[in-house]
JSON list of C-alpha atoms in Angstrom, two decimals:
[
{"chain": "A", "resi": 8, "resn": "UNK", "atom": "CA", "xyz": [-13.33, 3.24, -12.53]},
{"chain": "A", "resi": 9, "resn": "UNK", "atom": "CA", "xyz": [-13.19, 3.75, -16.29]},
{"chain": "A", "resi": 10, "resn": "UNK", "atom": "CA", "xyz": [-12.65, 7.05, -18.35]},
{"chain": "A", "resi": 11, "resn": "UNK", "atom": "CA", "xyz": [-16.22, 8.18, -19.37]},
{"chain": "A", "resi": 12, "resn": "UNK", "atom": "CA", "xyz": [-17.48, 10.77, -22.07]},
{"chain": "A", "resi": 13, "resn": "UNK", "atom": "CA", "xyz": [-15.27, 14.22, -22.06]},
{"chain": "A", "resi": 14, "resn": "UNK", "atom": "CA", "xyz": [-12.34, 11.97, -20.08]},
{"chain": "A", "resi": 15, "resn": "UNK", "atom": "CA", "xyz": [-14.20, 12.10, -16.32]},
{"chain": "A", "resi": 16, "resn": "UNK", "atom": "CA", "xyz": [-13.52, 9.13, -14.28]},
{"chain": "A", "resi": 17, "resn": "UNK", "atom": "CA", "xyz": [-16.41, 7.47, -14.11]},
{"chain": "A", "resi": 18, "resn": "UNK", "atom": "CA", "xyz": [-17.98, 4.55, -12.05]},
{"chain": "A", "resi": 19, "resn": "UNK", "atom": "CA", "xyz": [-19.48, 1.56, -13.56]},
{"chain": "A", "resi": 20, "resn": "UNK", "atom": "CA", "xyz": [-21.56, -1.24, -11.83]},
{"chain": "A", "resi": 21, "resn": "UNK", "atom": "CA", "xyz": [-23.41, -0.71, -7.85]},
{"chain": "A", "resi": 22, "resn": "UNK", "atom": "CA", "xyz": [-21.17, 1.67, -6.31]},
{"chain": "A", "resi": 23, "resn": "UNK", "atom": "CA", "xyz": [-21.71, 2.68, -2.66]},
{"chain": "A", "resi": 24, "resn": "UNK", "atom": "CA", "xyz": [-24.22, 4.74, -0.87]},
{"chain": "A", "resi": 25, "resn": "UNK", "atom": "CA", "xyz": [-22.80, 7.17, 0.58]},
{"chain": "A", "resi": 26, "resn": "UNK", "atom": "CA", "xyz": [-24.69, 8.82, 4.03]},
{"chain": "A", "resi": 27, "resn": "UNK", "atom": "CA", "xyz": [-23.38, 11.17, 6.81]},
{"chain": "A", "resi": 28, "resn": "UNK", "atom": "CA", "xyz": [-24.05, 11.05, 10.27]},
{"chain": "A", "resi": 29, "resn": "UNK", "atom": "CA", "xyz": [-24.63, 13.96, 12.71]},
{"chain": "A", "resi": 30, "resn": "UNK", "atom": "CA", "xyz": [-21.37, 14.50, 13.09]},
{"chain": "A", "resi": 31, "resn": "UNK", "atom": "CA", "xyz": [-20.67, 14.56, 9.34]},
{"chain": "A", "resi": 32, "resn": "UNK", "atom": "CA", "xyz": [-18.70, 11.35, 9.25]},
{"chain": "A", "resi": 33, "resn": "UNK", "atom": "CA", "xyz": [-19.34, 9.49, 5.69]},
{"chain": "A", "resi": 34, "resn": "UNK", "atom": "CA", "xyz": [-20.42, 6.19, 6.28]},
{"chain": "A", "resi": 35, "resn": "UNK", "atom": "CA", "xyz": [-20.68, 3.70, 2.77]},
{"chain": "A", "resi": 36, "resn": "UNK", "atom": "CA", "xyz": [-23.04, 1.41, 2.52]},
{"chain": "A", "resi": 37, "resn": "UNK", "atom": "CA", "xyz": [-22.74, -0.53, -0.66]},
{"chain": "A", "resi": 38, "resn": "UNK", "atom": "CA", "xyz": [-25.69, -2.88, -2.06]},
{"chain": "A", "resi": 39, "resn": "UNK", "atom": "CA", "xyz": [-23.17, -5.77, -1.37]},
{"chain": "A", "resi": 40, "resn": "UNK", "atom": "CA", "xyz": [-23.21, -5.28, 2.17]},
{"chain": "A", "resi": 41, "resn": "UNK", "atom": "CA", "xyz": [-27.12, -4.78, 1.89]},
{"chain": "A", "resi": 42, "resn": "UNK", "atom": "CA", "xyz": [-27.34, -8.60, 0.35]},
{"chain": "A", "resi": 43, "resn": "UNK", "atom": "CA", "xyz": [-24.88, -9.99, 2.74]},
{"chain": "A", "resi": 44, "resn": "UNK", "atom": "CA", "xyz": [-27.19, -8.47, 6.04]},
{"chain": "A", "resi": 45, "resn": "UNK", "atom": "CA", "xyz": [-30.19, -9.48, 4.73]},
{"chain": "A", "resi": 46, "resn": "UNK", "atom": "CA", "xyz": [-28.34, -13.23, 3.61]},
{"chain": "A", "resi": 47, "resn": "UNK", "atom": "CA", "xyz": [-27.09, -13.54, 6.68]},
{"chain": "A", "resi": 48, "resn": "UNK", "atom": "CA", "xyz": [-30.55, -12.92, 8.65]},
{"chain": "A", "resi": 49, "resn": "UNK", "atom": "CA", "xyz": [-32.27, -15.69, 6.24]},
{"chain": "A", "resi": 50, "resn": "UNK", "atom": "CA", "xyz": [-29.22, -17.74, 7.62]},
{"chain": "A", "resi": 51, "resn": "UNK", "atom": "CA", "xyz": [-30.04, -17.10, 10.91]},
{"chain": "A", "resi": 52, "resn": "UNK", "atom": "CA", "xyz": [-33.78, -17.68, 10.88]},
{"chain": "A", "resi": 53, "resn": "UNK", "atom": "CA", "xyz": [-32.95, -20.96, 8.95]},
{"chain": "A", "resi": 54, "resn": "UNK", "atom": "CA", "xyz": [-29.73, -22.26, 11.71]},
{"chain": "A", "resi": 55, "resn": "UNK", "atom": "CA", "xyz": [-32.91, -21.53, 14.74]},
{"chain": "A", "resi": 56, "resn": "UNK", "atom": "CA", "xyz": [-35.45, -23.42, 13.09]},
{"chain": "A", "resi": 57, "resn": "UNK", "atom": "CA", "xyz": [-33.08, -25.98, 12.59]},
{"chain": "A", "resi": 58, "resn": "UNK", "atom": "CA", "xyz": [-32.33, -25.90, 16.41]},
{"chain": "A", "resi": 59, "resn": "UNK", "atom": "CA", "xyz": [-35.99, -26.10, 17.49]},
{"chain": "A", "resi": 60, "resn": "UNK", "atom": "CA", "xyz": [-36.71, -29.09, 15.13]},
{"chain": "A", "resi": 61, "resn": "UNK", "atom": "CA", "xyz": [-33.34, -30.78, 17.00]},
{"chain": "A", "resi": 62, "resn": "UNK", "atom": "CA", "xyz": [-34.92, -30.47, 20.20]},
{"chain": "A", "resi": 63, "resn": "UNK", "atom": "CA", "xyz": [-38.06, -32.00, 19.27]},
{"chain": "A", "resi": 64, "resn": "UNK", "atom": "CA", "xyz": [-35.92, -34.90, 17.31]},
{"chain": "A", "resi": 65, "resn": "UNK", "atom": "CA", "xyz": [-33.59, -35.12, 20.45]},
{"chain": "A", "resi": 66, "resn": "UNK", "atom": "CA", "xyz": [-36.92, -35.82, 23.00]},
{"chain": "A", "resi": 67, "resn": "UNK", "atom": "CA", "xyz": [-38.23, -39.35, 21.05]},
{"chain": "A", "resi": 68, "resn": "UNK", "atom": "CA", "xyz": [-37.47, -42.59, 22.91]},
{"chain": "A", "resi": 69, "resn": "UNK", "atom": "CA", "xyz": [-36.01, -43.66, 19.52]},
{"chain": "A", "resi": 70, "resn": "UNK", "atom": "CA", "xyz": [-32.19, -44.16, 19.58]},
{"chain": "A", "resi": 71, "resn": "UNK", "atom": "CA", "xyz": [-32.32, -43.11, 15.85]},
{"chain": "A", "resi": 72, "resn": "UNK", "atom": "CA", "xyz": [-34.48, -39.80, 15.88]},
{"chain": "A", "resi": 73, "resn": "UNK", "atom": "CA", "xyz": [-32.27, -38.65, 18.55]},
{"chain": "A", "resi": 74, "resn": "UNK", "atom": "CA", "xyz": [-29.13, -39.56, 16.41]},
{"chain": "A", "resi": 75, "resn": "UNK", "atom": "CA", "xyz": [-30.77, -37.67, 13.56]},
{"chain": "A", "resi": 76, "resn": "UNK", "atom": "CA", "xyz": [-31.44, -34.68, 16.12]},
{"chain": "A", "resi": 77, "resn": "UNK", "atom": "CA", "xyz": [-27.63, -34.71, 17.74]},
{"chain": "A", "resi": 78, "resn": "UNK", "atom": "CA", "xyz": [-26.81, -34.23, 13.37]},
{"chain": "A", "resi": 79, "resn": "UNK", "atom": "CA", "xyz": [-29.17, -31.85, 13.30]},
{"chain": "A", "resi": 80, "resn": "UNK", "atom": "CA", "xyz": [-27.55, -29.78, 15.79]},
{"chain": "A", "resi": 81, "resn": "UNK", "atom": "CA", "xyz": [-24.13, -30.03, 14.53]},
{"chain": "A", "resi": 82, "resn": "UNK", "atom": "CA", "xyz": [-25.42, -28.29, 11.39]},
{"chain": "A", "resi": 83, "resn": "UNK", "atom": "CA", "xyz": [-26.69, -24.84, 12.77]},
{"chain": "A", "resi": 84, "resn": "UNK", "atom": "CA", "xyz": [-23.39, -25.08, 14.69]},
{"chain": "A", "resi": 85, "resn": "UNK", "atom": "CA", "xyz": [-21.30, -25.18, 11.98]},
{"chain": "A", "resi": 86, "resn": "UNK", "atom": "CA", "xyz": [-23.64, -23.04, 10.12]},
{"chain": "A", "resi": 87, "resn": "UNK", "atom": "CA", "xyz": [-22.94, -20.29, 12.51]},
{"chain": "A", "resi": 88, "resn": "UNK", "atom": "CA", "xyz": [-19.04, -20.52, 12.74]},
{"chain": "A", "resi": 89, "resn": "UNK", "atom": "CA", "xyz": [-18.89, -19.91, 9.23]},
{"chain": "A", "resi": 90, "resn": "UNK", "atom": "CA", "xyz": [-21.06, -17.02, 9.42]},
{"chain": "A", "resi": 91, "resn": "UNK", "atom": "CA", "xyz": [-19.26, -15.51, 11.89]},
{"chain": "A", "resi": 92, "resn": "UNK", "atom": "CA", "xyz": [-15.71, -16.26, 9.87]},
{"chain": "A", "resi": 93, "resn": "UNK", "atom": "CA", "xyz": [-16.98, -14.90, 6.66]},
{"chain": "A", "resi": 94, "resn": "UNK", "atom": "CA", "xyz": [-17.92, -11.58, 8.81]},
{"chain": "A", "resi": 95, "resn": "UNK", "atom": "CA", "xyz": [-14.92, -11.09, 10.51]},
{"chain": "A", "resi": 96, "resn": "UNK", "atom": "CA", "xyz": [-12.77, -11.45, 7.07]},
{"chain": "A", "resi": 97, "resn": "UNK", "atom": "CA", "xyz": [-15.33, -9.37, 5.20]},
{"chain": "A", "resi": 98, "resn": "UNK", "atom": "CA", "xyz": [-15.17, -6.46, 7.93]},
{"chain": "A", "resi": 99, "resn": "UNK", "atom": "CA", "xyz": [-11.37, -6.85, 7.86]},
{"chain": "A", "resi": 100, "resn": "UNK", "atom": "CA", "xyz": [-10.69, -7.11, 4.53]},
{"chain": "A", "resi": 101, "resn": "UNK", "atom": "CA", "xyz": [-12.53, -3.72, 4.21]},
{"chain": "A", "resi": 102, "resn": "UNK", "atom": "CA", "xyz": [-10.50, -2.34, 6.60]},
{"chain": "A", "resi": 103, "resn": "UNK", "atom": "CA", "xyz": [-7.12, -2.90, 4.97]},
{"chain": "A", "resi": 104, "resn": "UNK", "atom": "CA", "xyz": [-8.73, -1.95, 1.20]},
{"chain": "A", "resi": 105, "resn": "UNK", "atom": "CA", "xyz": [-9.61, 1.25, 3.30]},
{"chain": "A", "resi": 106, "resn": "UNK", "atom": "CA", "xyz": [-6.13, 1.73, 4.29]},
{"chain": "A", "resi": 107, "resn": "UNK", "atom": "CA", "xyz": [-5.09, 0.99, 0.70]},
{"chain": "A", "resi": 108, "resn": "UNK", "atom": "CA", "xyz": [-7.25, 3.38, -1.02]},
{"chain": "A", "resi": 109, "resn": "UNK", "atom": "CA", "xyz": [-6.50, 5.68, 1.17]},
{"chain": "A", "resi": 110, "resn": "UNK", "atom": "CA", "xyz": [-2.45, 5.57, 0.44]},
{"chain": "A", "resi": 111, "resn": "UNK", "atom": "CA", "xyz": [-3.66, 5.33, -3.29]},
{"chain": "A", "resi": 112, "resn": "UNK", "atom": "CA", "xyz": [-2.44, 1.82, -3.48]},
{"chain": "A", "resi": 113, "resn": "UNK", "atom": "CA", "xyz": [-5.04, 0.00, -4.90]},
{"chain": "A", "resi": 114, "resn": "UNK", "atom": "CA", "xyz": [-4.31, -1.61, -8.24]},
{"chain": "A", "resi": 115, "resn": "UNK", "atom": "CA", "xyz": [-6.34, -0.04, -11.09]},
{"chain": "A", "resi": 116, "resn": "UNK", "atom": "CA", "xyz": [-7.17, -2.93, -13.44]},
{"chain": "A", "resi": 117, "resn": "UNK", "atom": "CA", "xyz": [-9.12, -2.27, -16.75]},
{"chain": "A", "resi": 118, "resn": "UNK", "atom": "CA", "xyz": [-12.85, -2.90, -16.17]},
{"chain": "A", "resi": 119, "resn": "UNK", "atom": "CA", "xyz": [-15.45, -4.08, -18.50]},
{"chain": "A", "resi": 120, "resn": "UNK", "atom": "CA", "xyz": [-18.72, -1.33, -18.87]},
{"chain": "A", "resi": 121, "resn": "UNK", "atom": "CA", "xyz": [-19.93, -4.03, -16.22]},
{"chain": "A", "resi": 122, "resn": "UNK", "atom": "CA", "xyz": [-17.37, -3.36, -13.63]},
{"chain": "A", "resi": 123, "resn": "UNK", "atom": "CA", "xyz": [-15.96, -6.60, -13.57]},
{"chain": "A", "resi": 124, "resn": "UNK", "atom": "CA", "xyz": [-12.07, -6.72, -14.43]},
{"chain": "A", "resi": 125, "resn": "UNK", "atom": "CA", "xyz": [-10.50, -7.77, -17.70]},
{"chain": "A", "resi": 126, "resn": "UNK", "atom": "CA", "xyz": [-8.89, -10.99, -17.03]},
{"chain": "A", "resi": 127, "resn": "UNK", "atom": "CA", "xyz": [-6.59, -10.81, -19.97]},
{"chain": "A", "resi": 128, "resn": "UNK", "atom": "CA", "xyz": [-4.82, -7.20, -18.81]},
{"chain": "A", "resi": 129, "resn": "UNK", "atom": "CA", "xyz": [-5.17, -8.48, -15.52]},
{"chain": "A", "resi": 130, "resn": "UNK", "atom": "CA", "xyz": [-2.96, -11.66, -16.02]},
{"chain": "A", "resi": 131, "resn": "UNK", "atom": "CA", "xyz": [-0.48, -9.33, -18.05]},
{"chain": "A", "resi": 132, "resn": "UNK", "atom": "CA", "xyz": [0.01, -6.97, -15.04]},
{"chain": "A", "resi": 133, "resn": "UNK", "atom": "CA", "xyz": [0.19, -10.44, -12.10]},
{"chain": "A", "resi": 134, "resn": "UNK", "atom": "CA", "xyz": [3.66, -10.74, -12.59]},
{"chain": "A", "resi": 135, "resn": "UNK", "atom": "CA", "xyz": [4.55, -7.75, -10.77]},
{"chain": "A", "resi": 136, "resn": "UNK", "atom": "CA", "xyz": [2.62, -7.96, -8.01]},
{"chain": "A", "resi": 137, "resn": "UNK", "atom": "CA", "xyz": [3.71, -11.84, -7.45]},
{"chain": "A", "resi": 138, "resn": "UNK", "atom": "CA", "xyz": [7.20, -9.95, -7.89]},
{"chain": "A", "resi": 139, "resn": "UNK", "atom": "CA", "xyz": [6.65, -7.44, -5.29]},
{"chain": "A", "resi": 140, "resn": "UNK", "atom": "CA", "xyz": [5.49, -10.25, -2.21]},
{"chain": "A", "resi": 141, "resn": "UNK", "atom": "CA", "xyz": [8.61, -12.05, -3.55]},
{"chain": "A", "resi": 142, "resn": "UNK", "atom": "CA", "xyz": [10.37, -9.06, -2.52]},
{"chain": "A", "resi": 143, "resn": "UNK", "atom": "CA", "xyz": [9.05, -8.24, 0.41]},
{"chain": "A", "resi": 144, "resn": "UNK", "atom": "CA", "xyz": [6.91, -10.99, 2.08]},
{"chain": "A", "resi": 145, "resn": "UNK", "atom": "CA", "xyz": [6.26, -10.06, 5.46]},
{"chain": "A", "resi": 146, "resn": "UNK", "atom": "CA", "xyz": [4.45, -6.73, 4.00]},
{"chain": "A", "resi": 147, "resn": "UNK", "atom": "CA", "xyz": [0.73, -7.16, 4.06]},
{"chain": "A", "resi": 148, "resn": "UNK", "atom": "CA", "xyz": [-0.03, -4.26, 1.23]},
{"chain": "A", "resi": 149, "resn": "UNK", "atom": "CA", "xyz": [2.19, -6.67, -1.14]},
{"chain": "A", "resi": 150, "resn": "UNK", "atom": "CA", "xyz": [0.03, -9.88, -0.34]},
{"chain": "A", "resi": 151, "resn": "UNK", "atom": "CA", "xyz": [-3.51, -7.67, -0.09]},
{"chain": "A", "resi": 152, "resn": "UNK", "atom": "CA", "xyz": [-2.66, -6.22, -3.60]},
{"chain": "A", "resi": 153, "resn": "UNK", "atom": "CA", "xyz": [-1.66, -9.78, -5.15]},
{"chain": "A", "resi": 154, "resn": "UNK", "atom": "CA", "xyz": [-5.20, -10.90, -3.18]},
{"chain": "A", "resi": 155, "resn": "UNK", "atom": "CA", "xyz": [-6.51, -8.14, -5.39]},
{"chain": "A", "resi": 156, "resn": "UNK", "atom": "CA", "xyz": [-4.97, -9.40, -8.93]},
{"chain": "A", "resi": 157, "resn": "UNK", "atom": "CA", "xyz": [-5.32, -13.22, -8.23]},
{"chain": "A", "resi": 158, "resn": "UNK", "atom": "CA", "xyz": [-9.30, -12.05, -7.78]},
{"chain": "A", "resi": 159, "resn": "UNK", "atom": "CA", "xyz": [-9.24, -10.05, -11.44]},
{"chain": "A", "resi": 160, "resn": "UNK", "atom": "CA", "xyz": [-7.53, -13.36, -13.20]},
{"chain": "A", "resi": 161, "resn": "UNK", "atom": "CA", "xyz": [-10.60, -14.78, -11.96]},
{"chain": "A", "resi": 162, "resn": "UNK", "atom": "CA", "xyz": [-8.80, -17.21, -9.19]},
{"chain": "A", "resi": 163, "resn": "UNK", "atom": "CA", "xyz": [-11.02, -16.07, -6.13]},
{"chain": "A", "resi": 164, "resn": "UNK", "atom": "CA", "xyz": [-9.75, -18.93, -4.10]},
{"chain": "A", "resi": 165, "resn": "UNK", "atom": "CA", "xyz": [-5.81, -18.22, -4.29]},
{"chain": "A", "resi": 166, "resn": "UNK", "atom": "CA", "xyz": [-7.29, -14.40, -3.64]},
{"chain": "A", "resi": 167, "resn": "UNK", "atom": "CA", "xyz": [-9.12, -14.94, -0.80]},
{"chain": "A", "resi": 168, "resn": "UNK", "atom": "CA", "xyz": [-6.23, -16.81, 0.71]},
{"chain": "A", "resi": 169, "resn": "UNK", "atom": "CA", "xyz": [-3.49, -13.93, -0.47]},
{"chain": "A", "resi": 170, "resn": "UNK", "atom": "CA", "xyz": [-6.31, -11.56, 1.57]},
{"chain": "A", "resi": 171, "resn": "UNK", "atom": "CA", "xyz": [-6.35, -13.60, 4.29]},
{"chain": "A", "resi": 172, "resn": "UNK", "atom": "CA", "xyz": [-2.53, -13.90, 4.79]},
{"chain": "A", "resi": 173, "resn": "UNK", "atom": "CA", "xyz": [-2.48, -10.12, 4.65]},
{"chain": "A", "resi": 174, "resn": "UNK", "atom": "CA", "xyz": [-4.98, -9.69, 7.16]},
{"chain": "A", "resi": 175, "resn": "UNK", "atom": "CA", "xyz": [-2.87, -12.25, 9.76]},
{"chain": "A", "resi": 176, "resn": "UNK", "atom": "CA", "xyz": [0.59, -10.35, 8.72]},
{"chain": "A", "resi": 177, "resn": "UNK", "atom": "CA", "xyz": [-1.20, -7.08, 9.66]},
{"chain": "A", "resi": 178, "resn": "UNK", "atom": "CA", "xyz": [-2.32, -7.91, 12.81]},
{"chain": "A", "resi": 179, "resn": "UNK", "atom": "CA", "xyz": [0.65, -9.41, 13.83]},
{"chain": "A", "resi": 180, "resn": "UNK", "atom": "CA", "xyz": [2.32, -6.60, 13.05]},
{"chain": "A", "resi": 181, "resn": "UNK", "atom": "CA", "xyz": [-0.17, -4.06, 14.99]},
{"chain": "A", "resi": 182, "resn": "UNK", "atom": "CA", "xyz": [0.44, -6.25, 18.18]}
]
């Protein structure tokens, strides 16, 4: 969110959709999530006609064909488990941001007209959220809000892996 004409907060970039169901619960449904079903269904139709070609591979008399069928089956396999992994840490990660923006906890970095955050007030403001899991390390908002700045310095790997440590703290801690 960015200040717009006349001082409104203002959204930039493909916000949610927001619906209601009959019981007037808001569900959001954001174009990301649209891309990632529809991704993951091409995934899907790919990983089973990979598993039907196996089979045929894997009934040949020839000792290599069925080797290159047994590889062939290993793929949709391991095709699948990361599906499922990316899923499970995209429906949790929502969760906890959920929580978060709910408490009013979710960092506010400056955004480009875009929506994408500006690296360079980004890095200036990392320090204190590096400072705050420092302080308190067994608190999952700290590490989900340093997930959140490593993302907006642009280092999506160390964020995803700041996310994913706050998603094991919390559920340790809800158990």
């Amino acid at each position: 969110s960015r200040d717009g004409p006349g001082g409104s907060r203002r959204r930039f970039g493909p916000g949610p959709r927001v619906s209601k169901t009959r019981g007037g619960r808001v569900h959001r449904v954001s174009r990301y999530l649209a891309g990632a079903v529809v991704m993951s269904a091409l995934l899907l139709v790919y990983l089973g006609f990979a598993v039907v070609y196996a089979s045929i591979l894997l009934q040949d008399d020839n000792l290599i064909v069925n080797v290159m069928g047994v590889a062939l089956l290993v793929l949709p396999i391991l095709g699948a488990w990361g599906l499922v992994a990316e899923w499970r840490f995209g429906v949790a990660s929502s969760r906890l941001r959920d929580t978060l923006e709910a408490r009013g906890l979710v960092p506010d970095f400056p955004r480009t007209t875009a929506g994408r955050a500006l690296r360079e007030q980004a890095t200036e403001m990392f320090p204190q959220f590096q400072a705050d899991v420092e302080a308190a390390e067994d608190d999952w908002v700290a590490w989900f809000r340093l997930g959140l700045a490593y993302d907006a310095c642009g280092d999506r790997r160390r964020g995803r892996w700041a996310i994913r440590r706050a998603i094991k703290i919390e559920r340790d801690q809800s158990n």
